[in-house]
């Protein structure tokens, strides 16, 4: 699936190994989002899709309230479909605020990166065990990238808790640049250098397509989803 607006484009691919694509993304004029669903049966697909739809209805506006609404919307669907009881999703979103700044919020391990002045920086911190070990100094950044603990999320939306997980909110530290939102199917396959190269090429759509192609060429072991935004 491909969606494009003037300055933003998204693309998603099931990958080369998985049977279903449990990722989802959404784009409108001032809001961009990517979600990576988890859960058995159709749960992951439902959770990520419900989260994106709810978020696009809620934003622009208060990130914390919008993430809570997405969490509640997943719980609501799960209540009416017992087979989907264990579903959840990551969510990373960007919006243009009234002051013109782009802000990012995330829960889980889907990421935001910024390419500005030729340099790639990561804007989000993962909610997973590998990140916790890294924070405690137990492993290095290189070890965290391949550590099994990256699969154990410490936070996700919809996973049965009555209280919605709080998103971490960051302001993009540049007046202009190119923003990438992605699921871990991208950053598990590609190095920062590979991401920076593909992100720097062509239009947002060309860049999004190139990122997907490279993740597939590197193995495509997971669903892979990107949204690329020039601001
Ligand atoms: Ca994934």
CSV table of C-alpha atoms and ligand atoms in Angstrom, one decimal:
chain,number,residue,atom,x,y,z
A,1,UNK,CA,0.0,0.0,0.0
A,2,UNK,CA,1.2,3.5,-0.8
A,3,UNK,CA,-0.1,6.8,0.4
A,4,UNK,CA,1.3,10.2,-0.6
A,5,UNK,CA,0.7,13.8,0.2
A,6,UNK,CA,2.8,16.7,-1.0
A,7,UNK,CA,5.5,16.4,1.6
A,8,UNK,CA,4.9,13.0,3.1
A,9,UNK,CA,4.7,9.4,1.9
A,10,UNK,CA,4.3,6.0,3.5
A,11,UNK,CA,4.9,2.4,2.5
A,12,UNK,CA,4.4,-1.0,4.1
A,13,UNK,CA,5.4,-4.5,3.2
A,14,UNK,CA,4.6,-7.9,4.8
A,15,UNK,CA,8.3,-8.9,4.3
A,16,UNK,CA,9.6,-12.2,3.1
A,17,UNK,CA,8.9,-14.5,6.0
A,18,UNK,CA,5.7,-13.5,7.8
A,19,UNK,CA,2.2,-14.5,6.6
A,20,UNK,CA,0.4,-11.3,7.8
A,21,UNK,CA,1.3,-7.7,7.8
A,22,UNK,CA,0.5,-6.5,11.4
A,23,UNK,CA,1.9,-3.0,10.8
A,24,UNK,CA,-0.2,0.0,9.9
A,25,UNK,CA,0.5,3.7,9.1
A,26,UNK,CA,-1.5,6.9,8.7
A,27,UNK,CA,-0.9,10.2,7.1
A,28,UNK,CA,-3.0,13.4,7.0
A,29,UNK,CA,-2.1,17.1,6.7
A,30,UNK,CA,-0.6,17.6,10.1
A,31,UNK,CA,-0.3,14.1,11.6
A,32,UNK,CA,1.8,11.1,10.7
A,33,UNK,CA,1.9,7.8,12.5
A,34,UNK,CA,3.2,4.2,12.3
A,35,UNK,CA,2.1,1.2,14.5
A,36,UNK,CA,3.4,-2.4,14.9
A,37,UNK,CA,0.7,-4.8,16.1
A,38,UNK,CA,1.2,-7.8,18.4
A,39,UNK,CA,-1.1,-10.6,19.4
A,40,UNK,CA,-2.2,-14.0,18.0
A,41,UNK,CA,-4.7,-14.6,15.1
A,42,UNK,CA,-5.8,-11.3,13.5
A,43,UNK,CA,-5.1,-9.4,16.8
A,44,UNK,CA,-1.9,-7.5,15.7
A,45,UNK,CA,-3.5,-6.2,12.5
A,46,UNK,CA,-6.6,-5.1,14.3
A,47,UNK,CA,-4.7,-3.4,17.1
A,48,UNK,CA,-2.4,-1.4,14.8
A,49,UNK,CA,-5.2,-0.4,12.5
A,50,UNK,CA,-7.6,0.7,15.3
A,51,UNK,CA,-4.8,2.7,17.0
A,52,UNK,CA,-3.9,4.6,13.8
A,53,UNK,CA,-7.6,5.4,13.0
A,54,UNK,CA,-8.3,6.6,16.5
A,55,UNK,CA,-5.1,8.7,16.6
A,56,UNK,CA,-5.9,10.4,13.3
A,57,UNK,CA,-9.3,11.3,14.7
A,58,UNK,CA,-7.8,12.7,17.9
A,59,UNK,CA,-4.9,14.7,16.5
A,60,UNK,CA,-3.7,17.4,16.1
A,61,UNK,CA,-4.2,17.9,19.8
A,62,UNK,CA,-3.0,16.5,23.1
A,63,UNK,CA,-0.6,13.5,22.5
A,64,UNK,CA,-1.3,11.9,25.9
A,65,UNK,CA,-5.0,12.1,25.5
A,66,UNK,CA,-4.8,10.8,21.9
A,67,UNK,CA,-2.6,7.8,22.9
A,68,UNK,CA,-5.0,7.0,25.8
A,69,UNK,CA,-8.0,7.1,23.4
A,70,UNK,CA,-6.1,4.7,21.0
A,71,UNK,CA,-5.4,2.4,24.0
A,72,UNK,CA,-9.1,2.5,25.0
A,73,UNK,CA,-10.3,1.9,21.5
A,74,UNK,CA,-8.2,-1.3,21.3
A,75,UNK,CA,-9.6,-2.5,24.7
A,76,UNK,CA,-13.1,-1.8,23.5
A,77,UNK,CA,-12.7,-3.9,20.3
A,78,UNK,CA,-11.0,-6.7,22.4
A,79,UNK,CA,-13.9,-6.8,24.8
A,80,UNK,CA,-16.3,-7.6,22.0
A,81,UNK,CA,-14.0,-10.1,20.3
A,82,UNK,CA,-12.6,-12.6,22.8
A,83,UNK,CA,-10.2,-14.1,20.2
A,84,UNK,CA,-8.4,-10.7,20.1
A,85,UNK,CA,-8.0,-10.4,23.9
A,86,UNK,CA,-4.2,-10.4,23.9
A,87,UNK,CA,-3.7,-7.8,21.1
A,88,UNK,CA,-1.7,-4.7,21.5
A,89,UNK,CA,0.4,-2.3,19.4
A,90,UNK,CA,3.3,0.1,19.4
A,91,UNK,CA,2.6,3.6,18.2
A,92,UNK,CA,4.9,6.4,17.1
A,93,UNK,CA,3.3,9.6,15.9
A,94,UNK,CA,4.4,13.1,14.7
A,95,UNK,CA,2.2,16.2,14.6
A,96,UNK,CA,2.7,19.9,13.7
A,97,UNK,CA,1.7,21.9,16.7
A,98,UNK,CA,0.2,25.4,16.7
A,99,UNK,CA,3.6,26.9,17.2
A,100,UNK,CA,4.8,25.2,13.9
A,101,UNK,CA,7.1,22.8,15.7
A,102,UNK,CA,7.0,19.1,14.8
A,103,UNK,CA,6.6,16.9,17.9
A,104,UNK,CA,6.9,13.2,18.3
A,105,UNK,CA,5.3,10.7,20.8
A,106,UNK,CA,5.9,7.0,21.1
A,107,UNK,CA,5.0,3.9,23.0
A,108,UNK,CA,6.9,0.6,22.3
A,109,UNK,CA,9.8,0.1,19.9
A,110,UNK,CA,8.7,1.8,16.7
A,111,UNK,CA,11.0,4.7,16.0
A,112,UNK,CA,11.4,8.3,14.7
A,113,UNK,CA,14.7,9.4,13.1
A,114,UNK,CA,15.6,12.9,11.8
A,115,UNK,CA,17.9,13.6,8.9
A,116,UNK,CA,19.0,17.2,9.1
A,117,UNK,CA,22.2,18.8,7.7
A,118,UNK,CA,23.3,15.4,6.4
A,119,UNK,CA,23.2,13.8,9.9
A,120,UNK,CA,20.9,11.1,11.1
A,121,UNK,CA,19.7,11.1,14.7
A,122,UNK,CA,17.2,9.0,16.5
A,123,UNK,CA,14.4,10.9,18.3
A,124,UNK,CA,12.8,8.1,20.2
A,125,UNK,CA,13.8,5.8,23.0
A,126,UNK,CA,12.5,2.2,22.8
A,127,UNK,CA,10.2,0.8,25.5
A,128,UNK,CA,11.9,-2.7,25.6
A,129,UNK,CA,14.2,-4.8,27.8
A,130,UNK,CA,17.3,-4.2,25.5
A,131,UNK,CA,16.9,-0.4,26.1
A,132,UNK,CA,16.5,-1.0,29.9
A,133,UNK,CA,19.8,-3.1,29.9
A,134,UNK,CA,21.5,-0.3,27.9
A,135,UNK,CA,20.2,2.4,30.3
A,136,UNK,CA,21.6,0.4,33.3
A,137,UNK,CA,25.0,0.0,31.5
A,138,UNK,CA,24.6,-3.8,31.3
A,139,UNK,CA,25.2,-3.8,27.5
A,140,UNK,CA,26.6,-1.5,24.8
A,141,UNK,CA,24.6,0.2,22.1
A,142,UNK,CA,25.9,-2.3,19.5
A,143,UNK,CA,24.8,-5.2,21.7
A,144,UNK,CA,21.4,-3.6,22.3
A,145,UNK,CA,20.8,-3.6,18.5
A,146,UNK,CA,20.9,-7.4,18.2
A,147,UNK,CA,20.0,-8.3,21.8
A,148,UNK,CA,17.0,-10.7,22.3
A,149,UNK,CA,15.6,-8.2,24.9
A,150,UNK,CA,14.6,-6.0,22.0
A,151,UNK,CA,11.6,-8.3,21.5
A,152,UNK,CA,10.3,-7.8,25.1
A,153,UNK,CA,8.3,-4.6,25.1
A,154,UNK,CA,7.9,-2.9,28.5
A,155,UNK,CA,5.1,-0.8,27.1
A,156,UNK,CA,2.4,-1.2,24.4
A,157,UNK,CA,-1.1,0.1,23.8
A,158,UNK,CA,-4.1,-2.1,24.4
A,159,UNK,CA,-2.5,-4.9,26.3
A,160,UNK,CA,-5.3,-5.2,28.9
A,161,UNK,CA,-4.1,-2.7,31.4
A,162,UNK,CA,-6.9,-0.2,32.4
A,163,UNK,CA,-4.4,2.6,32.6
A,164,UNK,CA,-3.0,3.7,29.3
A,165,UNK,CA,0.8,3.8,29.0
A,166,UNK,CA,2.2,7.4,28.9
A,167,UNK,CA,3.9,8.3,25.6
A,168,UNK,CA,7.3,9.9,25.7
A,169,UNK,CA,7.0,13.3,23.9
A,170,UNK,CA,9.9,15.0,22.0
A,171,UNK,CA,10.2,18.2,20.0
A,172,UNK,CA,12.1,17.8,16.7
A,173,UNK,CA,15.3,19.8,17.2
A,174,UNK,CA,15.6,21.4,13.7
A,175,UNK,CA,13.7,24.0,11.7
A,176,UNK,CA,13.8,21.9,8.5
A,177,UNK,CA,14.7,18.3,7.7
A,178,UNK,CA,13.4,14.9,6.8
A,179,UNK,CA,11.6,12.8,9.3
A,180,UNK,CA,11.3,9.0,9.3
A,181,UNK,CA,8.8,7.0,11.3
A,182,UNK,CA,9.4,3.2,11.1
A,183,UNK,CA,8.7,-0.2,12.6
A,184,UNK,CA,11.5,-2.4,13.9
A,185,UNK,CA,11.3,-4.4,10.6
A,186,UNK,CA,13.4,-1.5,9.2
A,187,UNK,CA,15.9,-0.8,11.9
A,188,UNK,CA,16.5,-4.5,12.7
A,189,UNK,CA,17.6,-5.1,9.1
A,190,UNK,CA,19.4,-1.9,8.4
A,191,UNK,CA,22.3,0.0,10.0
A,192,UNK,CA,22.0,3.7,10.8
A,193,UNK,CA,24.4,4.4,7.8
A,194,UNK,CA,22.1,2.4,5.4
A,195,UNK,CA,19.0,4.2,6.8
A,196,UNK,CA,20.7,7.6,6.4
A,197,UNK,CA,21.7,6.9,2.7
A,198,UNK,CA,18.2,5.7,1.6
A,199,UNK,CA,16.5,8.5,3.6
A,200,UNK,CA,18.6,11.1,1.9
A,201,UNK,CA,17.6,10.1,-1.6
A,202,UNK,CA,14.8,11.6,-3.8
A,203,UNK,CA,11.3,12.5,-2.9
A,204,UNK,CA,9.6,11.2,0.2
A,205,UNK,CA,7.9,8.5,-1.8
A,206,UNK,CA,11.2,7.4,-3.5
A,207,UNK,CA,12.9,7.4,-0.2
A,208,UNK,CA,10.1,5.3,1.4
A,209,UNK,CA,10.3,2.8,-1.4
A,210,UNK,CA,14.0,2.6,-1.2
A,211,UNK,CA,13.9,1.9,2.5
A,212,UNK,CA,11.4,-0.9,2.1
A,213,UNK,CA,13.4,-2.4,-0.8
A,214,UNK,CA,16.6,-2.4,1.3
A,215,UNK,CA,14.9,-4.0,4.3
A,216,UNK,CA,13.7,-6.8,2.0
A,217,UNK,CA,17.2,-7.1,0.4
A,218,UNK,CA,18.6,-7.5,3.9
A,219,UNK,CA,16.3,-10.4,4.8
A,220,UNK,CA,12.8,-8.9,5.2
A,221,UNK,CA,12.3,-11.1,8.3
A,222,UNK,CA,9.6,-8.9,9.7
A,223,UNK,CA,6.8,-6.6,8.4
A,224,UNK,CA,8.4,-3.3,7.5
A,225,UNK,CA,6.7,0.1,7.5
A,226,UNK,CA,7.9,3.6,7.0
A,227,UNK,CA,6.6,7.1,6.8
A,228,UNK,CA,8.9,9.8,5.3
A,229,UNK,CA,8.1,13.5,5.9
A,230,UNK,CA,9.8,16.7,4.7
A,231,UNK,CA,9.1,19.7,6.9
B,1,LIG,CA1,7.7,-5.7,14.0
